[in-house]
Amino acid sequence: MCEVCHHDPCAAGCPNAADPEPVHICSECKEGIYEGSRYFPGPQGPICLDCIKEMDPEEIFELLGESMSVA
C-alpha cells in the first residue's frame, strides 16, 4: 500500500503513480497519444491533434487523399 495515497496500486493523482501508457504513437512527431486525446487515424498511422494543427491546408488535403484543383 502506498504511504501517500493509501491505495495499491497508486491512485492516478498520487505522485508515486506510474506514468500512463500511450494508446498510440503519433506517426509524425513520435510522441504518445493518451486515452482521451484526439487524433486522426491516418493511412500511415495515427496523427496527434498538435501535428494536425501544424499542417497547412494542402498537407491536410493530401492526408485525406484529396488535392487542390487548378483553374
JSON list of C-alpha atoms in Angstrom, two decimals:
[
{"chain": "A", "resi": 1, "resn": "MET", "atom": "CA", "xyz": [0.00, 0.00, 0.00]},
{"chain": "A", "resi": 2, "resn": "CYS", "atom": "CA", "xyz": [1.27, 3.47, -0.89]},
{"chain": "A", "resi": 3, "resn": "GLU", "atom": "CA", "xyz": [2.21, 5.68, 2.07]},
{"chain": "A", "resi": 4, "resn": "VAL", "atom": "CA", "xyz": [0.97, 8.80, 0.25]},
{"chain": "A", "resi": 5, "resn": "CYS", "atom": "CA", "xyz": [-2.41, 7.83, -1.29]},
{"chain": "A", "resi": 6, "resn": "HIS", "atom": "CA", "xyz": [-3.09, 4.64, 0.69]},
{"chain": "A", "resi": 7, "resn": "HIS", "atom": "CA", "xyz": [-4.02, 2.71, -2.48]},
{"chain": "A", "resi": 8, "resn": "ASP", "atom": "CA", "xyz": [-2.50, -0.32, -4.17]},
{"chain": "A", "resi": 9, "resn": "PRO", "atom": "CA", "xyz": [-1.78, 0.43, -6.98]},
{"chain": "A", "resi": 10, "resn": "CYS", "atom": "CA", "xyz": [-1.46, 4.17, -6.53]},
{"chain": "A", "resi": 11, "resn": "ALA", "atom": "CA", "xyz": [-4.37, 6.47, -7.41]},
{"chain": "A", "resi": 12, "resn": "ALA", "atom": "CA", "xyz": [-3.94, 8.49, -10.62]},
{"chain": "A", "resi": 13, "resn": "GLY", "atom": "CA", "xyz": [-3.23, 11.79, -8.82]},
{"chain": "A", "resi": 14, "resn": "CYS", "atom": "CA", "xyz": [-0.60, 10.30, -6.50]},
{"chain": "A", "resi": 15, "resn": "PRO", "atom": "CA", "xyz": [2.99, 11.48, -7.05]},
{"chain": "A", "resi": 16, "resn": "ASN", "atom": "CA", "xyz": [4.04, 7.81, -6.81]},
{"chain": "A", "resi": 17, "resn": "ALA", "atom": "CA", "xyz": [1.64, 6.69, -9.56]},
{"chain": "A", "resi": 18, "resn": "ALA", "atom": "CA", "xyz": [3.14, 5.16, -12.69]},
{"chain": "A", "resi": 19, "resn": "ASP", "atom": "CA", "xyz": [3.18, 7.25, -15.85]},
{"chain": "A", "resi": 20, "resn": "PRO", "atom": "CA", "xyz": [0.20, 6.49, -18.13]},
{"chain": "A", "resi": 21, "resn": "GLU", "atom": "CA", "xyz": [0.85, 4.26, -21.15]},
{"chain": "A", "resi": 22, "resn": "PRO", "atom": "CA", "xyz": [0.09, 5.79, -24.56]},
{"chain": "A", "resi": 23, "resn": "VAL", "atom": "CA", "xyz": [-2.73, 4.21, -26.55]},
{"chain": "A", "resi": 24, "resn": "HIS", "atom": "CA", "xyz": [-0.99, 5.11, -29.86]},
{"chain": "A", "resi": 25, "resn": "ILE", "atom": "CA", "xyz": [2.24, 6.75, -31.04]},
{"chain": "A", "resi": 26, "resn": "CYS", "atom": "CA", "xyz": [1.88, 9.70, -33.44]},
{"chain": "A", "resi": 27, "resn": "SER", "atom": "CA", "xyz": [3.30, 8.80, -36.85]},
{"chain": "A", "resi": 28, "resn": "GLU", "atom": "CA", "xyz": [4.52, 12.39, -37.33]},
{"chain": "A", "resi": 29, "resn": "CYS", "atom": "CA", "xyz": [6.13, 13.50, -34.04]},
{"chain": "A", "resi": 30, "resn": "LYS", "atom": "CA", "xyz": [6.55, 10.03, -32.47]},
{"chain": "A", "resi": 31, "resn": "GLU", "atom": "CA", "xyz": [5.01, 11.25, -29.18]},
{"chain": "A", "resi": 32, "resn": "GLY", "atom": "CA", "xyz": [2.43, 9.26, -27.25]},
{"chain": "A", "resi": 33, "resn": "ILE", "atom": "CA", "xyz": [-1.29, 9.68, -27.80]},
{"chain": "A", "resi": 34, "resn": "TYR", "atom": "CA", "xyz": [-3.03, 9.04, -24.49]},
{"chain": "A", "resi": 35, "resn": "GLU", "atom": "CA", "xyz": [-6.52, 7.93, -23.54]},
{"chain": "A", "resi": 36, "resn": "GLY", "atom": "CA", "xyz": [-8.96, 10.81, -24.08]},
{"chain": "A", "resi": 37, "resn": "SER", "atom": "CA", "xyz": [-6.67, 12.60, -26.58]},
{"chain": "A", "resi": 38, "resn": "ARG", "atom": "CA", "xyz": [-7.98, 13.46, -30.05]},
{"chain": "A", "resi": 39, "resn": "TYR", "atom": "CA", "xyz": [-6.13, 12.15, -33.11]},
{"chain": "A", "resi": 40, "resn": "PHE", "atom": "CA", "xyz": [-6.62, 11.33, -36.80]},
{"chain": "A", "resi": 41, "resn": "PRO", "atom": "CA", "xyz": [-6.33, 7.64, -37.71]},
{"chain": "A", "resi": 42, "resn": "GLY", "atom": "CA", "xyz": [-4.38, 8.30, -40.90]},
{"chain": "A", "resi": 43, "resn": "PRO", "atom": "CA", "xyz": [-3.46, 5.67, -43.50]},
{"chain": "A", "resi": 44, "resn": "GLN", "atom": "CA", "xyz": [0.23, 5.91, -42.46]},
{"chain": "A", "resi": 45, "resn": "GLY", "atom": "CA", "xyz": [-0.67, 5.72, -38.77]},
{"chain": "A", "resi": 46, "resn": "PRO", "atom": "CA", "xyz": [-2.32, 7.90, -36.11]},
{"chain": "A", "resi": 47, "resn": "ILE", "atom": "CA", "xyz": [-1.55, 11.64, -36.09]},
{"chain": "A", "resi": 48, "resn": "CYS", "atom": "CA", "xyz": [-1.99, 13.70, -32.92]},
{"chain": "A", "resi": 49, "resn": "LEU", "atom": "CA", "xyz": [-4.07, 16.87, -32.86]},
{"chain": "A", "resi": 50, "resn": "ASP", "atom": "CA", "xyz": [-0.96, 19.05, -32.29]},
{"chain": "A", "resi": 51, "resn": "CYS", "atom": "CA", "xyz": [0.60, 17.77, -35.53]},
{"chain": "A", "resi": 52, "resn": "ILE", "atom": "CA", "xyz": [-2.68, 18.29, -37.43]},
{"chain": "A", "resi": 53, "resn": "LYS", "atom": "CA", "xyz": [-2.80, 21.90, -36.18]},
{"chain": "A", "resi": 54, "resn": "GLU", "atom": "CA", "xyz": [0.72, 22.50, -37.55]},
{"chain": "A", "resi": 55, "resn": "MET", "atom": "CA", "xyz": [-0.20, 21.30, -41.06]},
{"chain": "A", "resi": 56, "resn": "ASP", "atom": "CA", "xyz": [-1.09, 23.70, -43.83]},
{"chain": "A", "resi": 57, "resn": "PRO", "atom": "CA", "xyz": [-4.32, 23.14, -45.82]},
{"chain": "A", "resi": 58, "resn": "GLU", "atom": "CA", "xyz": [-2.55, 21.34, -48.70]},
{"chain": "A", "resi": 59, "resn": "GLU", "atom": "CA", "xyz": [-0.96, 18.87, -46.26]},
{"chain": "A", "resi": 60, "resn": "ILE", "atom": "CA", "xyz": [-4.36, 18.18, -44.72]},
{"chain": "A", "resi": 61, "resn": "PHE", "atom": "CA", "xyz": [-5.92, 17.59, -48.17]},
{"chain": "A", "resi": 62, "resn": "GLU", "atom": "CA", "xyz": [-3.07, 15.21, -49.01]},
{"chain": "A", "resi": 63, "resn": "LEU", "atom": "CA", "xyz": [-3.58, 13.39, -45.71]},
{"chain": "A", "resi": 64, "resn": "LEU", "atom": "CA", "xyz": [-7.23, 12.90, -46.66]},
{"chain": "A", "resi": 65, "resn": "GLY", "atom": "CA", "xyz": [-6.28, 11.63, -50.13]},
{"chain": "A", "resi": 66, "resn": "GLU", "atom": "CA", "xyz": [-7.51, 14.78, -51.87]},
{"chain": "A", "resi": 67, "resn": "SER", "atom": "CA", "xyz": [-5.80, 17.52, -53.86]},
{"chain": "A", "resi": 68, "resn": "MET", "atom": "CA", "xyz": [-6.48, 21.10, -54.83]},
{"chain": "A", "resi": 69, "resn": "SER", "atom": "CA", "xyz": [-7.70, 21.82, -58.36]},
{"chain": "A", "resi": 70, "resn": "VAL", "atom": "CA", "xyz": [-6.17, 24.40, -60.65]},
{"chain": "A", "resi": 71, "resn": "ALA", "atom": "CA", "xyz": [-8.48, 26.71, -62.61]}
]
